[in-house]
CSV table of C-alpha atoms in Angstrom, one decimal:
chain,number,residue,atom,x,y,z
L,181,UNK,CA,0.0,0.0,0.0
L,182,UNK,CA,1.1,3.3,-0.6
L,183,UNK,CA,2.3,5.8,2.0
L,184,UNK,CA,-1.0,7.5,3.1
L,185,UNK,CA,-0.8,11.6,4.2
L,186,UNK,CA,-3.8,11.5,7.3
L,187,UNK,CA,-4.5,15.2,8.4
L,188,UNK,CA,-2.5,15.8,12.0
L,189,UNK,CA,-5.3,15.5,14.0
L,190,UNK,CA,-6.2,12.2,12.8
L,191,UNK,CA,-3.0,10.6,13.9
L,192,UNK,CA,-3.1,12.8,17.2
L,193,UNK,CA,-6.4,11.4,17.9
L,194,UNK,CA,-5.2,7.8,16.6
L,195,UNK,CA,-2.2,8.2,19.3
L,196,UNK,CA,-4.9,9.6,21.9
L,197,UNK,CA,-6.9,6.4,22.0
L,198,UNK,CA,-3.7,4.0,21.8
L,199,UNK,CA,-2.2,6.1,24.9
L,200,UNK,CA,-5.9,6.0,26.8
L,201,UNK,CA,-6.3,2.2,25.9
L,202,UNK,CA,-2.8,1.4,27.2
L,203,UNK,CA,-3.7,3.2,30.7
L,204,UNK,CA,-7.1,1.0,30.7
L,205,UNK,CA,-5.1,-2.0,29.9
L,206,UNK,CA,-2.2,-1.7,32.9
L,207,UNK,CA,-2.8,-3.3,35.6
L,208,UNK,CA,-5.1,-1.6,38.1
L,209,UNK,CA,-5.6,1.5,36.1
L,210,UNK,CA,-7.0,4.2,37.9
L,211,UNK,CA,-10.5,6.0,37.1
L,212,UNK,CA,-11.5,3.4,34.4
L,213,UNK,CA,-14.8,4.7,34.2
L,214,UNK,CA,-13.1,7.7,32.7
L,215,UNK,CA,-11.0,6.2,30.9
L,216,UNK,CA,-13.7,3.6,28.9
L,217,UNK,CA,-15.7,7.1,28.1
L,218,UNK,CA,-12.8,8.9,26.5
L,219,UNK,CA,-11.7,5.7,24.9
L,220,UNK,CA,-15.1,5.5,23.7
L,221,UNK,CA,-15.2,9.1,22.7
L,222,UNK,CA,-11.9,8.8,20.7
L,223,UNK,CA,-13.4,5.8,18.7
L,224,UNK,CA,-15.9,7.7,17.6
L,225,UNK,CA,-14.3,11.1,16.6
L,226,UNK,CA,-12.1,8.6,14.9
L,227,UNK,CA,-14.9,6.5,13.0
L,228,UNK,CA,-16.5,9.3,11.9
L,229,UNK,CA,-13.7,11.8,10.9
L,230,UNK,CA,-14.0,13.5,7.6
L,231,UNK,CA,-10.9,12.1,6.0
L,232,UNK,CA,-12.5,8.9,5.3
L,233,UNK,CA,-14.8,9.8,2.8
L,234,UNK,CA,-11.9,10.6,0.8
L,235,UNK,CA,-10.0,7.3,0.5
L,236,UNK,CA,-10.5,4.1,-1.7
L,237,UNK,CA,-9.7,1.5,0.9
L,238,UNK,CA,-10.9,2.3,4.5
L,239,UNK,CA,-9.9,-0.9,5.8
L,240,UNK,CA,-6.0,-0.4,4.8
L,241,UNK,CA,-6.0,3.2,5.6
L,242,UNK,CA,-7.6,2.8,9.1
L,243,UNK,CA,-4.8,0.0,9.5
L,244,UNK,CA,-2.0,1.9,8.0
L,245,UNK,CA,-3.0,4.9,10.4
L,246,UNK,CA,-3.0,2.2,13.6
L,247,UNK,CA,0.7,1.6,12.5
L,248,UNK,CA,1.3,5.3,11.7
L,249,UNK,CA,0.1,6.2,15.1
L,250,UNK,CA,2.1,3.1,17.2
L,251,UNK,CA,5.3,4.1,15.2
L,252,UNK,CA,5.0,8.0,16.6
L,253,UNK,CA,4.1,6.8,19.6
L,254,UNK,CA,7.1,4.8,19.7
L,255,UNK,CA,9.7,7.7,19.0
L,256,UNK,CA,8.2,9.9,20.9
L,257,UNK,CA,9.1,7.5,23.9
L,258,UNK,CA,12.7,7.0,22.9
């Protein structure tokens, strides 16, 4: 597939959700019922964002953007 250009707050809101769902996945997370409602809230700004009306393959660009997302994620730790 080819390298995909997502709009910055896309992959801000992509690395949102994977930094909330990692604090609801560690073990004995604190607040989880605030967590679960922005996680839910994420998933839906995400789901519905513009940007996807404009692409050919949702599936592969909503996967691509999940990879996108970890890798920034990543560096941004190191």
């Amino acid at each position: 597939m080819d390298v995909i250009d997502f709009p910055d707050d896309l992959v801000q809101t992509q690395a949102a959700w994977n930094a909330t769902y990692q604090a609801l996945a560690a073990p004995r997370p604190r607040d989880t019922t605030a967590l679960r409602r922005r996680l839910l809230h994420l998933s839906v700004r995400l789901w519905w964002h513009p940007y996807w009306e404009t692409v050919p393959s949702v599936p592969a660009a909503r996967s691509e953007l999940r990879h996108l997302a970890r890798a920034h994620g990543a560096v941004r730790a190191a």
